[in-house]
Amino acid sequence: MRNWEKNIRQVVPYVPGEQPNQLGMIKLNTNENPYPPSPRVQETLKNMDAACLRLYPDPGCGLLTRGLADRYGLDEDEVFVGVGSDDVLAMCFLTFFNSERPVFFPDITYSFYDVWADLFRIPYERQPLDESFRIVKEDYYRPNGGVVFPNPNAPTGMLQSLEDMEDIIRHNRDVIVIIDEAYIDFGGKSAVELIHKYDNLLVVQTFSKSRSMAGARIGYAFGNRVLIKYLNDVKYSFNSYTMNTPALALGKAALEDELYFRDCCAKIIATRERMKRELLALGFSFGDSKANFLFVTHERIAARELYEALKIKKIYVRYFNKPRIDNYLRITIGTDQEMDALLDFLRTYVKEG
């Protein structure tokens, strides 16, 4: 090692899903929404004047912050906006997890959590999910430096009840509890209603999944105004202009089309439930996912083998080479046409296997 390398902050980075660009591919590996953004978003983009890029964007993200506050019945100072929920969550780790005690999160969960913890030198402990991939809430009753988990969880898709969420919050009143709700719009009940009851709760959501805007990078957090102020203090000490002007306008437009948003979610949910029935008949097993994906394993075909076979046919799903889940595949819910193509392949492969 060269001398200057001794002072470099080294971490094992997060590994995102593949982003292939192949003609005729079916991309079911990164939980993107298969439907386009709202027509209002498309119209806003079409009418956007490039001259808006000449000036710095609003550092307070007022247009989008007001839109989110109105949509969820909150005050503007109870909303924080960032460049995707990853940016928001990273800012939360940096702001709130500064205890010598370890932060708690599940052993099978969003794999960015331990990356941020390592990056910011935050101690942490992984709490094991049970055999059904559910959080054991009693594991979070011990002293800790903070709690974070997705609901529904990723990559399992399992949803914990709001009662379980509140129980964990009640047992952790002296630390910050962050509930990551990237997939909440596909069948869960949000914990947003609890932020006025618990001053140590932050709820994080995103436009990437249910609003078909992963490419715009829009994330946000809800919490009491003191927590939001602390987040903004760190943000303004790091980068004042986190969100660009087009993203702010497009996000506001998406919020104005509630009917389209609900219709897209309903279509994905209907396709997901159909896929559960079809995959069950082919020998797959899985939990009752409430996300826009299924986390499946087959009774006799190895997950890695199936992943590679699908990839040859330009059908991309997500494989995790990790303890406890290395025989599972995460399959994003696409359009009915895409899922039918997947099923056609699986019926033949399972029969021949």
Coordinates of C-alpha atoms in Angstrom, one line a residue:
M1 CA 0.0 0.0 0.0
R2 CA 1.3 3.4 -0.9
N3 CA 1.5 6.0 1.9
W4 CA -1.3 8.2 0.5
E5 CA -3.7 5.2 0.3
K6 CA -3.6 4.8 4.1
N7 CA -5.7 8.0 4.5
I8 CA -8.4 7.0 2.0
R9 CA -11.8 6.1 3.2
Q10 CA -12.4 2.6 1.8
V11 CA -15.7 0.8 1.8
V12 CA -17.3 -2.1 0.0
P13 CA -19.8 -0.3 -2.3
Y14 CA -23.4 -1.1 -3.0
V15 CA -23.9 -3.2 -6.1
P16 CA -27.0 -2.0 -8.1
G17 CA -29.0 -4.3 -10.4
E18 CA -27.8 -4.7 -13.9
Q19 CA -28.9 -2.0 -16.4
P20 CA -28.7 -3.9 -19.7
N21 CA -29.7 -2.2 -22.9
Q22 CA -30.6 -4.9 -25.3
L23 CA -33.2 -5.0 -28.1
G24 CA -36.2 -7.1 -27.1
M25 CA -35.1 -7.6 -23.5
I26 CA -37.5 -8.0 -20.6
K27 CA -36.1 -6.1 -17.6
L28 CA -37.5 -7.4 -14.3
N29 CA -34.5 -6.9 -12.1
T30 CA -34.6 -3.4 -10.6
N31 CA -38.2 -2.9 -9.5
E32 CA -38.9 -0.1 -11.9
N33 CA -42.5 0.6 -12.8
P34 CA -43.4 -0.9 -16.2
Y35 CA -45.8 1.9 -17.0
P36 CA -44.8 5.5 -18.1
P37 CA -45.2 8.5 -15.8
S38 CA -48.4 10.4 -15.7
P39 CA -49.5 12.2 -18.9
R40 CA -49.2 15.4 -16.8
V41 CA -45.5 14.7 -16.3
Q42 CA -45.0 14.1 -20.0
E43 CA -46.8 17.3 -20.8
T44 CA -44.8 19.3 -18.3
L45 CA -41.6 17.9 -19.8
K46 CA -42.7 18.7 -23.3
N47 CA -43.4 22.3 -22.4
M48 CA -40.3 22.8 -20.3
D49 CA -38.1 25.8 -21.3
A50 CA -34.4 24.9 -21.3
A51 CA -33.7 28.4 -20.1
C52 CA -34.7 27.2 -16.6
L53 CA -31.3 25.4 -16.5
R54 CA -29.4 28.7 -16.5
L55 CA -30.2 29.4 -12.8
Y56 CA -29.6 27.4 -9.7
P57 CA -32.7 25.5 -8.5
D58 CA -34.6 26.4 -5.4
P59 CA -32.5 25.1 -2.5
G60 CA -35.7 24.7 -0.4
C61 CA -37.4 22.6 -3.1
G62 CA -40.5 24.7 -2.3
L63 CA -42.6 23.6 -5.4
L64 CA -42.3 19.9 -4.5
T65 CA -42.3 20.3 -0.8
R66 CA -45.6 22.2 -0.9
G67 CA -47.0 19.6 -3.3
L68 CA -46.1 16.8 -0.9
A69 CA -47.4 18.7 2.1
D70 CA -50.7 19.3 0.4
R71 CA -51.0 15.7 -0.8
Y72 CA -50.4 14.2 2.7
G73 CA -52.0 16.8 4.8
L74 CA -48.8 18.0 6.5
D75 CA -47.1 21.3 7.0
E76 CA -44.2 22.2 4.7
D77 CA -41.7 22.1 7.5
E78 CA -42.6 18.4 8.1
V79 CA -41.3 17.4 4.6
F80 CA -37.7 16.9 3.4
V81 CA -36.9 16.3 -0.3
G82 CA -33.8 14.8 -1.8
V83 CA -32.3 13.1 -4.8
G84 CA -34.1 9.8 -4.6
S85 CA -34.8 8.0 -1.3
D86 CA -31.1 6.8 -1.3
D87 CA -30.0 10.4 -0.9
V88 CA -32.6 11.0 1.8
L89 CA -31.7 7.9 3.7
A90 CA -28.0 8.6 3.5
M91 CA -28.6 12.1 4.8
C92 CA -30.6 10.5 7.7
F93 CA -27.8 8.1 8.5
L94 CA -25.3 11.0 8.6
T95 CA -27.6 13.2 10.7
F96 CA -29.2 10.9 13.2
F97 CA -27.0 7.8 13.7
N98 CA -24.1 9.2 15.8
S99 CA -24.3 7.1 18.9
E100 CA -21.6 4.7 20.1
R101 CA -24.4 2.1 20.3
P102 CA -25.1 0.1 17.1
V103 CA -27.9 0.9 14.7
F104 CA -30.3 -2.0 14.2
F105 CA -31.7 -3.3 10.9
P106 CA -32.7 -6.7 9.5
D107 CA -30.1 -9.2 8.3
I108 CA -32.0 -9.6 5.0
T109 CA -32.9 -6.1 3.9
Y110 CA -32.0 -3.2 1.6
S111 CA -28.3 -3.7 1.1
F112 CA -27.4 0.0 1.1
Y113 CA -27.9 0.2 4.9
D114 CA -24.6 -1.5 5.8
V115 CA -22.8 0.4 3.1
W116 CA -23.9 3.8 4.6
A117 CA -23.1 2.6 8.1
D118 CA -19.6 1.6 7.0
L119 CA -19.1 4.8 5.0
F120 CA -20.0 7.0 7.9
R121 CA -18.3 4.8 10.5
I122 CA -21.6 3.9 12.3
P123 CA -21.7 0.7 14.4
Y124 CA -24.6 -1.6 13.5
E125 CA -26.1 -5.0 14.2
R126 CA -28.2 -7.1 11.8
Q127 CA -31.3 -8.6 13.5
P128 CA -32.3 -11.9 11.9
L129 CA -35.6 -12.3 10.2
D130 CA -37.6 -15.4 11.2
E131 CA -38.0 -18.4 9.0
S132 CA -40.9 -16.7 7.1
F133 CA -38.6 -13.6 6.5
R134 CA -40.5 -11.5 8.9
I135 CA -39.1 -9.0 11.4
V136 CA -39.1 -10.3 15.0
K137 CA -40.1 -7.1 16.8
E138 CA -38.8 -8.2 20.1
D139 CA -35.2 -8.1 18.7
Y140 CA -35.6 -4.3 18.6
Y141 CA -36.4 -3.9 22.3
R142 CA -32.7 -3.8 23.3
P143 CA -30.7 -0.5 23.7
N144 CA -29.4 0.7 20.3
G145 CA -28.3 3.7 18.4
G146 CA -31.2 3.9 16.0
V147 CA -33.5 1.6 14.0
V148 CA -34.1 1.5 10.2
F149 CA -36.0 -1.0 8.1
P150 CA -38.1 -1.1 4.9
N151 CA -41.8 -1.8 5.0
P152 CA -42.6 -3.8 2.9
N153 CA -39.1 -5.3 3.3
A154 CA -36.7 -5.6 0.4
P155 CA -35.9 -8.0 -1.2
T156 CA -38.5 -10.2 0.5
G157 CA -41.6 -8.1 -0.1
M158 CA -43.0 -9.0 3.3
L159 CA -45.2 -6.4 5.0
Q160 CA -45.3 -5.8 8.8
S161 CA -48.5 -4.5 10.2
L162 CA -48.7 -0.8 11.3
E163 CA -49.3 -2.2 14.8
D164 CA -45.9 -3.9 14.7
M165 CA -44.3 -0.7 13.5
E166 CA -45.8 1.3 16.3
D167 CA -44.7 -1.3 18.8
I168 CA -41.1 -1.0 17.7
I169 CA -41.3 2.8 17.8
R170 CA -42.7 2.7 21.3
H171 CA -39.8 0.6 22.5
N172 CA -37.3 3.0 21.0
R173 CA -38.4 6.4 22.1
D174 CA -34.8 7.6 22.9
V175 CA -33.5 7.0 19.3
I176 CA -34.6 7.8 15.8
V177 CA -36.6 5.2 14.0
I178 CA -36.7 5.3 10.2
I179 CA -39.3 3.4 8.2
D180 CA -38.3 3.1 4.5
E181 CA -41.6 2.9 2.5
A182 CA -40.3 2.6 -1.0
Y183 CA -42.9 0.0 -1.8
I184 CA -45.8 1.0 0.5
D185 CA -48.1 2.0 -2.3
F186 CA -48.5 -1.6 -3.6
G187 CA -50.5 -2.9 -0.7
G188 CA -49.5 -1.5 2.7
K189 CA -50.6 1.1 5.1
S190 CA -48.2 4.0 5.6
A191 CA -46.8 5.0 9.0
V192 CA -47.1 8.7 8.0
E193 CA -50.1 9.0 10.3
L194 CA -47.8 8.3 13.3
I195 CA -45.3 11.2 12.8
H196 CA -47.4 13.5 15.0
K197 CA -47.7 10.9 17.7
Y198 CA -44.0 10.0 17.8
D199 CA -41.4 12.8 17.6
N200 CA -38.6 10.3 16.9
L201 CA -40.1 8.8 13.7
L202 CA -39.1 9.5 10.1
V203 CA -40.9 8.0 7.2
V204 CA -39.1 7.9 3.8
Q205 CA -40.8 7.4 0.4
T206 CA -39.9 7.7 -3.3
F207 CA -41.2 8.5 -6.7
S208 CA -39.1 5.7 -8.3
K209 CA -41.5 2.9 -7.9
S210 CA -45.2 3.7 -7.8
R211 CA -44.9 7.0 -9.7
S212 CA -42.7 5.6 -12.5
M213 CA -40.0 8.2 -12.1
A214 CA -36.8 6.3 -11.1
G215 CA -34.9 8.4 -13.7
A216 CA -35.9 11.7 -12.1
R217 CA -34.4 10.7 -8.7
I218 CA -37.1 12.1 -6.3
G219 CA -37.2 11.0 -2.7
Y220 CA -38.7 12.5 0.5
A221 CA -39.1 12.1 4.2
F222 CA -41.9 13.0 6.6
G223 CA -41.2 13.8 10.3
N224 CA -41.8 16.4 12.9
R225 CA -40.3 19.9 12.1
V226 CA -37.4 19.5 14.5
L227 CA -36.1 16.4 12.7
I228 CA -36.7 18.0 9.3
K229 CA -34.7 21.1 10.5
Y230 CA -31.8 18.9 11.5
L231 CA -31.9 17.2 8.1
N232 CA -31.9 20.5 6.3
D233 CA -29.0 21.7 8.5
V234 CA -26.9 18.8 7.3
K235 CA -28.1 19.1 3.7
Y236 CA -27.1 22.8 3.6
S237 CA -23.7 21.9 5.0
F238 CA -23.3 19.3 2.3
N239 CA -25.0 20.5 -0.9
S240 CA -27.6 23.3 -1.0
Y241 CA -28.8 22.6 -4.5
T242 CA -29.7 18.9 -4.2
M243 CA -32.6 18.7 -6.7
N244 CA -32.6 20.1 -10.2
T245 CA -35.3 22.4 -11.5
P246 CA -36.9 20.0 -14.0
A247 CA -37.2 17.2 -11.4
L248 CA -39.0 19.6 -9.0
A249 CA -41.5 20.6 -11.7
L250 CA -42.0 17.0 -12.9
G251 CA -42.5 15.7 -9.4
K252 CA -45.1 18.4 -8.7
A253 CA -46.9 17.4 -11.9
A254 CA -47.0 13.7 -10.9
L255 CA -48.6 14.6 -7.6
E256 CA -51.4 16.4 -9.5
D257 CA -52.6 13.2 -11.2
E258 CA -53.8 11.0 -8.3
L259 CA -56.1 9.0 -10.6
Y260 CA -53.3 7.9 -12.8
F261 CA -51.1 7.0 -9.8
R262 CA -53.8 4.8 -8.3
D263 CA -54.6 3.1 -11.6
C264 CA -51.0 2.2 -12.2
C265 CA -50.7 0.7 -8.7
A266 CA -53.9 -1.2 -9.1
K267 CA -52.7 -2.8 -12.4
I268 CA -49.4 -3.8 -10.8
I269 CA -51.2 -5.3 -7.8
A270 CA -53.5 -7.3 -10.1
T271 CA -50.6 -8.6 -12.1
R272 CA -48.7 -9.5 -9.0
E273 CA -51.6 -11.5 -7.6
R274 CA -52.1 -13.3 -10.9
M275 CA -48.4 -14.2 -10.9
K276 CA -48.6 -15.7 -7.5
R277 CA -51.2 -18.2 -8.7
E278 CA -49.3 -19.0 -11.9
L279 CA -45.9 -19.5 -10.1
L280 CA -47.4 -21.6 -7.4
A281 CA -48.7 -24.0 -10.0
L282 CA -45.2 -24.3 -11.4
G283 CA -43.7 -25.4 -8.1
F284 CA -42.4 -22.0 -6.9
S285 CA -42.9 -20.9 -3.3
F286 CA -42.8 -17.3 -1.9
G287 CA -44.1 -15.1 0.8
D288 CA -47.2 -12.9 0.4
S289 CA -45.4 -9.9 -1.2
K290 CA -47.0 -6.5 -0.9
A291 CA -44.4 -4.9 -3.1
N292 CA -44.0 -4.6 -6.9
F293 CA -42.0 -7.8 -7.0
L294 CA -42.0 -11.4 -5.9
F295 CA -39.2 -13.2 -4.0
V296 CA -39.4 -16.8 -5.2
T297 CA -37.7 -20.1 -4.8
H298 CA -38.3 -23.4 -6.7
E299 CA -38.8 -26.8 -5.2
R300 CA -36.1 -28.4 -7.4
I301 CA -34.4 -25.9 -9.7
A302 CA -31.6 -23.8 -8.2
A303 CA -32.0 -20.0 -8.3
R304 CA -28.6 -19.3 -9.9
E305 CA -29.3 -21.9 -12.7
L306 CA -32.7 -20.3 -13.4
Y307 CA -31.2 -16.8 -13.3
E308 CA -28.6 -17.7 -15.9
A309 CA -31.1 -19.5 -18.1
L310 CA -33.4 -16.4 -18.1
K311 CA -30.5 -14.1 -18.8
I312 CA -29.6 -16.1 -22.0
K313 CA -33.2 -15.4 -23.2
K314 CA -32.7 -11.7 -22.3
I315 CA -35.1 -11.9 -19.4
Y316 CA -33.4 -10.2 -16.4
V317 CA -34.3 -10.9 -12.8
R318 CA -32.3 -10.3 -9.6
Y319 CA -30.1 -12.9 -8.0
F320 CA -28.5 -12.3 -4.6
N321 CA -25.5 -14.5 -3.7
K322 CA -25.9 -14.0 0.0
P323 CA -26.5 -16.2 3.0
R324 CA -30.1 -17.4 3.5
I325 CA -31.3 -16.0 0.2
D326 CA -28.9 -17.5 -2.4
N327 CA -31.6 -19.9 -3.7
Y328 CA -34.2 -17.1 -4.3
L329 CA -34.9 -14.8 -7.2
R330 CA -36.5 -11.4 -7.0
I331 CA -38.8 -10.8 -9.9
T332 CA -40.2 -7.3 -10.6
I333 CA -43.8 -7.1 -11.7
G334 CA -43.9 -6.0 -15.3
T335 CA -46.7 -5.5 -17.8
D336 CA -49.0 -8.5 -18.3
Q337 CA -47.3 -9.1 -21.7
E338 CA -43.9 -9.2 -20.1
M339 CA -45.1 -11.5 -17.3
D340 CA -46.7 -13.8 -19.9
A341 CA -43.4 -14.1 -21.7
L342 CA -41.7 -15.0 -18.4
L343 CA -44.3 -17.6 -17.7
D344 CA -44.0 -19.1 -21.2
F345 CA -40.3 -19.6 -20.6
L346 CA -40.8 -21.0 -17.1
R347 CA -43.4 -23.5 -18.1
T348 CA -41.1 -25.0 -20.7
Y349 CA -38.0 -24.9 -18.4
V350 CA -39.7 -26.4 -15.4
K351 CA -41.2 -29.2 -17.6
E352 CA -37.9 -30.0 -19.2
G353 CA -36.0 -29.7 -15.9

